[in-house]
């Protein structure tokens, strides 16, 4: 799940679930035209529990799809413009954006389906989103609808269902706040809870809108490409200066300029925790502005059939453009020749070569594992001084009897019952997603899906014998479910008909993320986004994309990262204009700015 930046993934640890995929050589039933990447369902908010008249079609087994794809000519003799390591949303956006510019791209995916934490799995008639379920950047307007644009670029569209409430907060001191799709409704509700802070509320969220409007007015490409950057500055100088002003600032500092009530400041902390897994004082203001306003501008729109269809559609679109994706391809090394990244080696010994290598792995995995023999570039040393690995998650997928949910239950909930200080503690706060209140086709008739998750460190799960490990999973899951039963849904435990629990070890195993981490987290209060690296690295020909690159975690952020990376790579391989002299000057300036963090 991701509210801009909050995402988690669950895959079965015992390998018993019925994973399904698709034949990437066949057209998707979600395929659309090349004008728009999103199509809104004739779905009415007041009728959101009615059956959506669309079912997932029968899908091939994953193994069959992978075998077919492997027979289609992916071989070590081919020369590619770019190799992308990993098929998360950031990697797929970078790959598809490059492919439509004319590049020949190979995506190598360790697992058997694309998507990373935006994939899905099926079991007992349920279609579970394994990760992000709140889709930012998935509207039909503006420049920040990056998922829509990425789909449209490869001739895909998806039917979506508008979510009337982004999230329903259940917080200490009986504070209940619904973040309505309509901005005015949300602001009026918040001011009704804090009437003495009316002016402060309007000013804080007003500054968020300044950032969002500036971003939304720009044509988003690489901030490391000077011809683009200077062109945007001359066209939109005020907007560019606005973003530069907020770049080193954090949401908590801005909030404290206008707000004094401790509970309201704690609510803003909770808003930012969903964005970045840290409080407002450690959340860059640009990230906060992008997410806290996009939910009202474009709204949260759920793809019919589940989130996994996004990665599926992007992967199919990539193949339609003449590029390739290979599953069960676990990259173990990035090959360096005379200081330049020239290829990769996978676990079965095969090697693939390209002009450029794009890593969708975390920077810790990229520079700590895939480049074992290489000295860590100075910039990566600096990054690891400023950022640490954020904790992972405990995740619970459940199927429950539908009548346990009250009428008009919201799709997404955030629960922190009694103590504000537990917000960032392991197991302190709970996020709950119920996608079947929007799309009933995801579960058998008379059932709902609950996806529950809470932060959890890997250290809590290491060194346990298998029996103790399973017992601990059940114990903690039972406690979390009990809290939801007490706070939201009486009788929840007795309504459960399916349950599967994943831990940080599950995340590490299936997503190949060091410590199962969610992404980077500042060691201390950062200077906004100054410390976040962009896509280029200290190694020629090697680029990074994803949540450990600017602008950070979350679906909209990693899609932004993918767009930026594709633009920079396209310039470097001659598909777009470039100026070597300006490049060197700009990259040097950006590197210096990062040292200020």
Short mmCIF file of C-alpha atoms in Angstrom, two decimals, residues 30-525:
data_model
loop_
_atom_site.label_atom_id
_atom_site.label_comp_id
_atom_site.label_asym_id
_atom_site.label_seq_id
_atom_site.Cartn_x
_atom_site.Cartn_y
_atom_site.Cartn_z
CA UNK A 30 -7.29 -3.60 -20.24
CA UNK A 31 -5.56 -2.38 -23.40
CA UNK A 32 -6.79 0.97 -24.61
CA UNK A 33 -5.83 3.72 -26.98
CA UNK A 34 -2.75 5.92 -27.01
CA UNK A 35 -4.54 9.10 -26.03
CA UNK A 36 -5.44 8.45 -22.42
CA UNK A 37 -4.08 5.99 -19.90
CA UNK A 38 -7.09 6.06 -17.59
CA UNK A 39 -10.79 5.51 -18.01
CA UNK A 40 -13.24 6.21 -15.22
CA UNK A 41 -15.89 3.63 -14.45
CA UNK A 42 -19.55 4.63 -14.38
CA UNK A 43 -19.24 4.08 -10.68
CA UNK A 44 -21.28 6.14 -8.25
CA UNK A 45 -19.98 6.87 -4.78
CA UNK A 46 -23.33 6.04 -3.25
CA UNK A 47 -23.26 2.65 -4.97
CA UNK A 48 -19.70 1.66 -4.26
CA UNK A 49 -20.59 -1.73 -2.82
CA UNK A 50 -22.33 -2.85 -5.97
CA UNK A 51 -20.60 -5.46 -8.11
CA UNK A 52 -18.21 -4.01 -10.66
CA UNK A 53 -19.16 -5.54 -14.02
CA UNK A 54 -15.66 -6.70 -14.85
CA UNK A 55 -13.79 -9.84 -13.82
CA UNK A 56 -10.18 -10.76 -14.29
CA UNK A 57 -9.92 -13.09 -17.25
CA UNK A 58 -8.48 -16.54 -16.86
CA UNK A 59 -4.75 -16.24 -16.39
CA UNK A 60 -1.92 -18.55 -17.32
CA UNK A 61 0.22 -19.90 -14.54
CA UNK A 62 3.29 -17.85 -13.83
CA UNK A 63 5.66 -20.64 -14.80
CA UNK A 64 4.00 -21.06 -18.19
CA UNK A 65 4.19 -17.33 -18.90
CA UNK A 66 7.83 -17.20 -17.90
CA UNK A 67 8.73 -20.16 -20.08
CA UNK A 68 7.02 -18.61 -23.10
CA UNK A 69 8.77 -15.29 -22.50
CA UNK A 70 12.11 -17.05 -22.20
CA UNK A 71 11.63 -18.71 -25.59
CA UNK A 72 11.05 -15.41 -27.33
CA UNK A 73 14.71 -14.75 -28.03
CA UNK A 74 16.13 -13.06 -24.93
CA UNK A 75 19.77 -14.07 -25.26
CA UNK A 76 23.20 -13.03 -24.13
CA UNK A 77 24.27 -12.09 -27.63
CA UNK A 78 21.84 -9.19 -27.94
CA UNK A 79 23.11 -5.66 -27.40
CA UNK A 80 20.76 -3.34 -25.58
CA UNK A 81 20.58 0.39 -25.06
CA UNK A 82 19.59 -0.17 -21.44
CA UNK A 83 19.23 -3.05 -19.00
CA UNK A 84 16.86 -2.44 -16.09
CA UNK A 85 17.40 -4.50 -12.94
CA UNK A 86 13.99 -5.10 -11.37
CA UNK A 87 10.44 -4.53 -12.56
CA UNK A 88 9.03 -2.34 -9.82
CA UNK A 89 6.96 0.63 -10.96
CA UNK A 90 10.04 2.88 -11.09
CA UNK A 91 11.94 0.39 -13.24
CA UNK A 92 8.98 -0.26 -15.54
CA UNK A 93 8.28 3.44 -16.04
CA UNK A 94 11.94 4.06 -16.88
CA UNK A 95 11.97 1.08 -19.26
CA UNK A 96 8.75 1.97 -21.08
CA UNK A 97 9.66 5.66 -21.37
CA UNK A 98 12.96 4.67 -22.96
CA UNK A 99 11.30 2.12 -25.24
CA UNK A 100 8.87 4.65 -26.70
CA UNK A 101 11.82 6.94 -27.45
CA UNK A 102 13.27 4.14 -29.61
CA UNK A 103 15.65 2.44 -27.17
CA UNK A 104 15.97 -1.34 -26.99
CA UNK A 105 15.50 -2.27 -23.34
CA UNK A 106 15.84 -5.50 -21.38
CA UNK A 107 14.18 -5.75 -17.97
CA UNK A 108 15.50 -8.50 -15.68
CA UNK A 109 13.12 -9.53 -12.89
CA UNK A 110 14.13 -11.89 -10.09
CA UNK A 111 10.57 -12.96 -9.37
CA UNK A 112 7.98 -14.56 -11.64
CA UNK A 113 5.71 -11.55 -12.14
CA UNK A 114 6.40 -7.84 -12.63
CA UNK A 115 5.51 -5.08 -10.23
CA UNK A 116 7.53 -5.59 -7.08
CA UNK A 117 5.37 -4.24 -4.28
CA UNK A 118 2.71 -3.28 -6.82
CA UNK A 119 1.98 -6.86 -7.86
CA UNK A 120 -0.77 -9.25 -6.81
CA UNK A 121 -1.49 -12.87 -6.02
CA UNK A 122 -4.59 -15.05 -6.07
CA UNK A 123 -5.77 -17.58 -3.53
CA UNK A 124 -9.13 -19.21 -2.80
CA UNK A 125 -11.03 -16.83 -5.08
CA UNK A 126 -9.36 -13.68 -3.69
CA UNK A 127 -7.16 -11.30 -5.70
CA UNK A 128 -4.84 -9.62 -3.21
CA UNK A 129 -2.83 -6.48 -3.88
CA UNK A 130 0.48 -7.52 -2.44
CA UNK A 131 1.48 -3.95 -1.77
CA UNK A 132 0.33 -0.48 -2.63
CA UNK A 133 -3.42 0.02 -2.86
CA UNK A 134 -3.75 3.80 -2.75
CA UNK A 135 -2.98 5.01 -6.23
CA UNK A 136 -1.71 8.54 -6.62
CA UNK A 137 -0.91 9.87 -10.08
CA UNK A 138 -3.78 7.93 -11.62
CA UNK A 139 -6.17 10.64 -12.76
CA UNK A 140 -7.11 12.15 -16.12
CA UNK A 141 -5.75 15.67 -15.61
CA UNK A 142 -2.64 17.64 -14.75
CA UNK A 143 1.06 16.83 -15.09
CA UNK A 144 1.41 14.73 -11.94
CA UNK A 145 -0.81 11.90 -13.19
CA UNK A 146 2.36 9.95 -13.93
CA UNK A 147 0.87 6.45 -13.86
CA UNK A 148 -1.78 7.52 -16.36
CA UNK A 149 0.88 9.04 -18.60
CA UNK A 150 3.13 5.98 -18.36
CA UNK A 151 0.28 3.69 -19.43
CA UNK A 152 -0.80 5.97 -22.25
CA UNK A 153 2.75 6.13 -23.58
CA UNK A 154 2.63 2.41 -24.37
CA UNK A 155 -0.98 2.45 -25.59
CA UNK A 156 -2.64 1.20 -22.42
CA UNK A 157 -5.58 2.41 -20.38
CA UNK A 158 -7.22 1.03 -17.26
CA UNK A 159 -10.71 1.43 -15.91
CA UNK A 160 -10.63 2.98 -12.45
CA UNK A 161 -13.01 3.55 -9.55
CA UNK A 162 -12.83 6.89 -7.70
CA UNK A 163 -12.29 6.52 -3.96
CA UNK A 164 -14.41 9.08 -2.07
CA UNK A 165 -12.16 8.98 1.02
CA UNK A 166 -8.38 8.73 0.82
CA UNK A 167 -8.03 7.59 4.42
CA UNK A 168 -10.07 7.59 7.62
CA UNK A 169 -7.89 8.44 10.64
CA UNK A 170 -8.75 6.95 14.06
CA UNK A 171 -6.44 8.70 16.50
CA UNK A 172 -5.84 9.37 20.23
CA UNK A 173 -8.27 11.49 22.20
CA UNK A 174 -11.09 10.06 20.03
CA UNK A 175 -9.97 12.16 17.09
CA UNK A 176 -11.60 10.86 13.91
CA UNK A 177 -10.84 12.58 10.59
CA UNK A 178 -11.89 11.52 7.11
CA UNK A 179 -9.72 12.81 4.27
CA UNK A 180 -12.47 13.42 1.73
CA UNK A 181 -11.76 13.49 -1.99
CA UNK A 182 -13.13 17.05 -2.13
CA UNK A 183 -10.61 19.40 -0.56
CA UNK A 184 -13.25 21.73 0.85
CA UNK A 185 -14.96 18.84 2.67
CA UNK A 186 -11.68 17.70 4.22
CA UNK A 187 -10.67 21.20 5.32
CA UNK A 188 -14.12 21.92 6.76
CA UNK A 189 -14.03 18.67 8.74
CA UNK A 190 -10.55 19.39 10.06
CA UNK A 191 -11.52 22.93 11.05
CA UNK A 192 -14.60 21.58 12.83
CA UNK A 193 -12.28 19.43 14.98
CA UNK A 194 -9.90 22.36 15.60
CA UNK A 195 -11.98 25.56 15.22
CA UNK A 196 -9.34 27.61 17.10
CA UNK A 197 -6.75 26.64 14.45
CA UNK A 198 -8.78 27.58 11.37
CA UNK A 199 -6.25 30.13 10.15
CA UNK A 200 -3.28 27.82 10.75
CA UNK A 201 -4.95 24.95 8.89
CA UNK A 202 -5.66 27.10 5.87
CA UNK A 203 -2.11 28.48 5.81
CA UNK A 204 -0.32 25.13 6.19
CA UNK A 205 -2.34 23.32 3.54
CA UNK A 206 -2.23 26.49 1.45
CA UNK A 207 1.57 26.18 1.32
CA UNK A 208 1.15 22.54 0.28
CA UNK A 209 -0.94 23.77 -2.64
CA UNK A 210 1.76 26.27 -3.67
CA UNK A 211 4.17 23.37 -4.08
CA UNK A 212 1.68 21.14 -5.83
CA UNK A 213 0.58 23.86 -8.27
CA UNK A 214 4.20 24.63 -9.11
CA UNK A 215 4.99 20.96 -9.77
CA UNK A 216 1.77 20.42 -11.67
CA UNK A 217 2.48 23.32 -14.00
CA UNK A 218 5.82 21.92 -15.17
CA UNK A 219 6.57 19.31 -17.79
CA UNK A 220 8.29 16.76 -15.57
CA UNK A 221 11.61 15.44 -16.86
CA UNK A 222 15.09 14.99 -15.43
CA UNK A 223 16.31 17.62 -13.00
CA UNK A 224 19.82 16.46 -13.99
CA UNK A 225 19.36 17.53 -17.62
CA UNK A 226 20.33 21.21 -18.00
CA UNK A 227 18.71 21.93 -21.38
CA UNK A 228 15.35 20.87 -19.94
CA UNK A 229 15.93 22.53 -16.58
CA UNK A 230 16.93 25.90 -18.00
CA UNK A 231 14.10 25.74 -20.51
CA UNK A 232 11.56 25.20 -17.74
CA UNK A 233 13.07 28.04 -15.73
CA UNK A 234 12.71 30.51 -18.57
CA UNK A 235 9.13 29.37 -19.23
CA UNK A 236 8.02 29.13 -15.59
CA UNK A 237 10.48 31.10 -13.45
CA UNK A 238 8.11 31.72 -10.53
CA UNK A 239 7.17 28.05 -10.25
CA UNK A 240 10.81 26.94 -10.40
CA UNK A 241 11.81 29.47 -7.74
CA UNK A 242 8.92 28.28 -5.56
CA UNK A 243 10.20 24.70 -5.69
CA UNK A 244 13.77 25.84 -5.04
CA UNK A 245 12.55 27.74 -1.97
CA UNK A 246 10.85 24.66 -0.49
CA UNK A 247 13.53 22.14 -1.52
CA UNK A 248 15.50 22.39 1.77
CA UNK A 249 12.43 22.66 4.04
CA UNK A 250 10.42 20.09 5.99
CA UNK A 251 6.68 19.89 6.57
CA UNK A 252 6.99 20.01 10.36
CA UNK A 253 8.81 23.32 10.32
CA UNK A 254 6.19 24.85 8.03
CA UNK A 255 3.35 23.46 10.18
CA UNK A 256 4.84 24.93 13.34
CA UNK A 257 4.90 28.39 11.78
CA UNK A 258 1.11 28.40 11.75
CA UNK A 259 -0.18 25.73 14.16
CA UNK A 260 0.16 25.55 17.95
CA UNK A 261 -2.35 22.90 19.05
CA UNK A 262 -0.33 19.75 19.93
CA UNK A 263 -3.06 17.38 18.75
CA UNK A 264 -3.30 19.10 15.38
CA UNK A 265 0.49 18.99 15.01
CA UNK A 266 0.32 15.30 15.89
CA UNK A 267 -2.34 14.83 13.22
CA UNK A 268 -0.02 16.44 10.67
CA UNK A 269 2.67 14.05 11.91
CA UNK A 270 0.29 11.17 11.14
CA UNK A 271 -0.43 12.61 7.68
CA UNK A 272 3.31 12.73 7.00
CA UNK A 273 3.97 9.31 8.51
CA UNK A 274 1.76 7.84 5.79
CA UNK A 275 3.79 9.77 3.23
CA UNK A 276 7.27 8.93 4.51
CA UNK A 277 7.13 6.63 7.61
CA UNK A 278 8.57 9.50 9.67
CA UNK A 279 6.99 12.48 11.38
CA UNK A 280 6.45 15.90 9.82
CA UNK A 281 9.72 17.33 11.09
CA UNK A 282 11.59 14.73 9.01
CA UNK A 283 9.30 14.78 5.95
CA UNK A 284 10.43 17.01 3.06
CA UNK A 285 7.85 19.71 2.36
CA UNK A 286 7.91 18.98 -1.37
CA UNK A 287 6.92 15.35 -0.73
CA UNK A 288 4.14 16.43 1.62
CA UNK A 289 2.81 19.02 -0.80
CA UNK A 290 2.83 16.61 -3.73
CA UNK A 291 0.86 13.91 -1.92
CA UNK A 292 -1.43 15.91 0.37
CA UNK A 293 -2.79 17.84 -2.61
CA UNK A 294 -2.82 15.25 -5.40
CA UNK A 295 -5.37 13.24 -3.40
CA UNK A 296 -7.77 16.15 -3.91
CA UNK A 297 -6.70 17.39 -7.35
CA UNK A 298 -6.72 14.12 -9.25
CA UNK A 299 -8.08 12.00 -6.46
CA UNK A 300 -7.33 8.43 -5.49
CA UNK A 301 -8.55 6.06 -8.19
CA UNK A 302 -8.48 2.29 -7.80
CA UNK A 303 -7.84 0.18 -10.93
CA UNK A 304 -10.61 -2.29 -11.68
CA UNK A 305 -9.30 -5.82 -11.14
CA UNK A 306 -6.55 -4.75 -8.75
CA UNK A 307 -3.30 -2.83 -8.64
CA UNK A 308 -1.36 -5.68 -10.26
CA UNK A 309 -2.87 -4.71 -13.60
CA UNK A 310 -0.68 -1.60 -13.74
CA UNK A 311 2.59 -3.51 -13.83
CA UNK A 312 1.01 -6.09 -16.13
CA UNK A 313 -0.05 -3.41 -18.61
CA UNK A 314 3.33 -1.67 -18.51
CA UNK A 315 5.15 -4.97 -19.06
CA UNK A 316 2.95 -5.85 -22.03
CA UNK A 317 3.37 -2.34 -23.44
CA UNK A 318 7.14 -2.67 -23.14
CA UNK A 319 7.06 -5.85 -25.23
CA UNK A 320 4.78 -4.21 -27.80
CA UNK A 321 7.47 -1.55 -28.23
CA UNK A 322 10.01 -4.23 -29.21
CA UNK A 323 11.80 -4.47 -25.87
CA UNK A 324 12.00 -7.49 -23.57
CA UNK A 325 11.41 -8.66 -20.01
CA UNK A 326 12.90 -11.81 -18.54
CA UNK A 327 11.55 -13.36 -15.34
CA UNK A 328 13.39 -15.64 -12.89
CA UNK A 329 16.46 -13.58 -13.76
CA UNK A 330 18.24 -12.85 -10.50
CA UNK A 331 20.99 -10.30 -11.13
CA UNK A 332 24.01 -11.02 -8.94
CA UNK A 333 26.61 -8.62 -10.36
CA UNK A 334 26.90 -5.43 -12.34
CA UNK A 335 29.81 -5.81 -14.76
CA UNK A 336 32.29 -2.94 -14.77
CA UNK A 337 34.83 -2.45 -17.56
CA UNK A 338 37.41 0.33 -17.22
CA UNK A 339 35.25 2.17 -14.71
CA UNK A 340 32.03 1.96 -16.75
CA UNK A 341 28.97 -0.22 -16.15
CA UNK A 342 28.59 -2.35 -19.29
CA UNK A 343 26.47 -5.34 -18.33
CA UNK A 344 25.05 -7.65 -15.67
CA UNK A 345 25.47 -11.26 -14.63
CA UNK A 346 22.53 -13.34 -13.40
CA UNK A 347 22.55 -16.30 -11.02
CA UNK A 348 22.60 -18.96 -13.74
CA UNK A 349 25.84 -17.53 -15.09
CA UNK A 350 24.48 -15.72 -18.16
CA UNK A 351 25.70 -12.22 -18.91
CA UNK A 352 23.88 -9.42 -20.72
CA UNK A 353 25.42 -6.21 -22.04
CA UNK A 354 24.13 -2.72 -22.72
CA UNK A 355 25.16 0.90 -23.13
CA UNK A 356 23.61 1.73 -19.78
CA UNK A 357 22.51 -0.14 -16.64
CA UNK A 358 19.56 1.05 -14.56
CA UNK A 359 19.15 -0.44 -11.09
CA UNK A 360 15.68 -0.54 -9.58
CA UNK A 361 17.20 -2.16 -6.50
CA UNK A 362 17.77 -0.02 -3.41
CA UNK A 363 21.04 1.87 -3.32
CA UNK A 364 22.16 -0.39 -0.46
CA UNK A 365 21.61 -3.47 -2.62
CA UNK A 366 23.06 -1.82 -5.72
CA UNK A 367 26.30 -0.68 -4.11
CA UNK A 368 26.52 -3.27 -1.33
CA UNK A 369 25.72 -6.43 -3.29
CA UNK A 370 25.63 -5.94 -7.04
CA UNK A 371 28.91 -4.04 -6.96
CA UNK A 372 30.72 -6.10 -4.36
CA UNK A 373 34.18 -5.60 -5.86
CA UNK A 374 33.80 -1.89 -6.48
CA UNK A 375 34.80 0.92 -4.17
CA UNK A 376 31.79 2.80 -2.86
CA UNK A 377 31.54 6.15 -4.70
CA UNK A 378 31.90 9.18 -2.46
CA UNK A 379 28.33 10.26 -3.17
CA UNK A 380 27.01 6.91 -1.95
CA UNK A 381 29.06 7.21 1.21
CA UNK A 382 27.47 10.61 1.80
CA UNK A 383 23.99 9.22 1.11
CA UNK A 384 24.46 6.47 3.70
CA UNK A 385 25.66 9.03 6.23
CA UNK A 386 22.44 11.01 5.83
CA UNK A 387 19.95 8.14 5.38
CA UNK A 388 19.39 4.77 7.03
CA UNK A 389 17.16 1.89 6.00
CA UNK A 390 13.58 2.42 7.16
CA UNK A 391 12.01 -0.54 8.97
CA UNK A 392 9.99 -3.16 7.16
CA UNK A 393 6.43 -4.32 7.83
CA UNK A 394 4.31 -7.07 9.26
CA UNK A 395 1.53 -7.62 6.73
CA UNK A 396 -1.71 -9.56 7.07
CA UNK A 397 -4.02 -10.48 4.19
CA UNK A 398 -7.47 -11.70 5.21
CA UNK A 399 -10.74 -12.74 3.70
CA UNK A 400 -13.69 -12.01 5.99
CA UNK A 401 -17.46 -12.36 5.93
CA UNK A 402 -18.86 -9.18 4.43
CA UNK A 403 -21.44 -8.55 7.13
CA UNK A 404 -18.74 -7.79 9.71
CA UNK A 405 -18.20 -4.39 8.08
CA UNK A 406 -20.70 -1.61 8.84
CA UNK A 407 -22.46 0.11 5.94
CA UNK A 408 -20.39 2.82 4.21
CA UNK A 409 -17.09 1.54 5.58
CA UNK A 410 -14.23 3.49 4.02
CA UNK A 411 -11.60 1.72 1.94
CA UNK A 412 -8.53 2.89 3.87
CA UNK A 413 -8.03 3.40 7.61
CA UNK A 414 -5.17 4.51 9.83
CA UNK A 415 -5.41 3.48 13.48
CA UNK A 416 -3.40 4.83 16.41
CA UNK A 417 -5.54 4.35 19.47
CA UNK A 418 -4.27 5.87 22.69
CA UNK A 419 -0.80 7.38 22.58
CA UNK A 420 0.63 9.79 20.01
CA UNK A 421 4.17 8.80 20.99
CA UNK A 422 3.62 5.30 19.53
CA UNK A 423 3.19 6.68 15.98
CA UNK A 424 6.65 5.66 14.80
CA UNK A 425 7.19 2.69 17.11
CA UNK A 426 7.09 -0.87 15.74
CA UNK A 427 3.50 -2.17 15.77
CA UNK A 428 2.35 1.21 17.11
CA UNK A 429 0.12 2.35 14.24
CA UNK A 430 -1.92 0.19 11.88
CA UNK A 431 -2.86 0.78 8.28
CA UNK A 432 -5.85 -1.06 6.87
CA UNK A 433 -6.99 -1.35 3.25
CA UNK A 434 -10.31 -2.90 2.19
CA UNK A 435 -10.26 -2.71 -1.63
CA UNK A 436 -13.43 -4.76 -2.01
CA UNK A 437 -15.53 -1.82 -0.83
CA UNK A 438 -14.58 -0.35 -4.20
CA UNK A 439 -14.21 -3.45 -6.39
CA UNK A 440 -16.22 -6.46 -5.21
CA UNK A 441 -14.80 -8.63 -8.00
CA UNK A 442 -11.62 -9.11 -5.95
CA UNK A 443 -13.28 -11.55 -3.53
CA UNK A 444 -15.93 -14.29 -3.56
CA UNK A 445 -19.52 -13.14 -3.12
CA UNK A 446 -20.30 -12.22 0.46
CA UNK A 447 -16.63 -11.67 1.35
CA UNK A 448 -14.30 -8.72 1.83
CA UNK A 449 -10.53 -8.41 1.67
CA UNK A 450 -8.64 -6.81 4.55
CA UNK A 451 -4.98 -5.92 4.06
CA UNK A 452 -3.46 -4.91 7.39
CA UNK A 453 0.10 -3.79 7.99
CA UNK A 454 2.27 -2.21 10.64
CA UNK A 455 5.95 -1.32 10.86
CA UNK A 456 8.19 -4.12 12.09
CA UNK A 457 12.01 -4.42 12.19
CA UNK A 458 13.76 -7.43 10.69
CA UNK A 459 15.65 -7.95 13.95
CA UNK A 460 12.40 -9.06 15.61
CA UNK A 461 12.24 -12.09 13.29
CA UNK A 462 15.80 -13.29 12.89
CA UNK A 463 17.28 -16.31 14.63
CA UNK A 464 13.94 -17.94 15.43
CA UNK A 465 13.42 -21.69 14.89
CA UNK A 466 10.65 -22.32 12.29
CA UNK A 467 8.11 -23.33 14.93
CA UNK A 468 8.78 -20.24 17.05
CA UNK A 469 8.73 -18.04 13.94
CA UNK A 470 5.26 -19.27 12.96
CA UNK A 471 4.01 -18.96 16.52
CA UNK A 472 5.25 -15.39 16.77
CA UNK A 473 3.56 -14.49 13.47
CA UNK A 474 0.24 -15.78 14.77
CA UNK A 475 0.66 -14.10 18.16
CA UNK A 476 1.41 -10.64 16.79
CA UNK A 477 -1.17 -10.92 14.00
CA UNK A 478 -3.81 -11.92 16.56
CA UNK A 479 -2.95 -8.88 18.68
CA UNK A 480 -3.16 -6.52 15.68
CA UNK A 481 -6.49 -8.00 14.55
CA UNK A 482 -7.77 -7.73 18.11
CA UNK A 483 -6.99 -4.02 18.15
CA UNK A 484 -8.98 -3.53 14.94
CA UNK A 485 -11.83 -5.60 16.35
CA UNK A 486 -11.99 -3.40 19.42
CA UNK A 487 -11.64 -0.10 17.57
CA UNK A 488 -13.53 -0.65 14.30
CA UNK A 489 -15.19 -4.00 13.66
CA UNK A 490 -16.72 -5.98 16.55
CA UNK A 491 -16.73 -9.69 15.73
CA UNK A 492 -13.83 -9.38 13.27
CA UNK A 493 -11.91 -12.44 14.50
CA UNK A 494 -14.90 -14.76 14.18
CA UNK A 495 -15.55 -13.52 10.63
CA UNK A 496 -12.15 -14.57 9.26
CA UNK A 497 -12.29 -17.22 6.52
CA UNK A 498 -8.76 -16.75 5.10
CA UNK A 499 -5.57 -15.36 6.63
CA UNK A 500 -1.93 -15.14 5.58
CA UNK A 501 0.83 -13.30 7.43
CA UNK A 502 4.10 -11.93 6.05
CA UNK A 503 7.08 -10.54 7.94
CA UNK A 504 10.17 -8.47 7.08
CA UNK A 505 11.88 -11.75 6.16
CA UNK A 506 9.18 -12.25 3.53
CA UNK A 507 9.89 -8.80 2.12
CA UNK A 508 13.60 -9.44 2.00
CA UNK A 509 13.18 -12.79 0.30
CA UNK A 510 10.77 -11.83 -2.45
CA UNK A 511 11.71 -8.21 -3.09
CA UNK A 512 15.48 -8.59 -2.63
CA UNK A 513 15.55 -5.51 -0.40
CA UNK A 514 18.27 -5.25 2.21
CA UNK A 515 16.74 -5.90 5.66
CA UNK A 516 13.33 -5.95 3.97
CA UNK A 517 13.48 -2.16 4.17
CA UNK A 518 10.72 0.07 2.93
CA UNK A 519 13.22 2.66 1.73
CA UNK A 520 15.50 5.45 2.99
CA UNK A 521 14.80 7.27 6.24
CA UNK A 522 16.79 10.30 7.41
CA UNK A 523 19.12 9.66 10.35
CA UNK A 524 18.17 13.02 11.80
CA UNK A 525 16.12 16.03 10.78
#
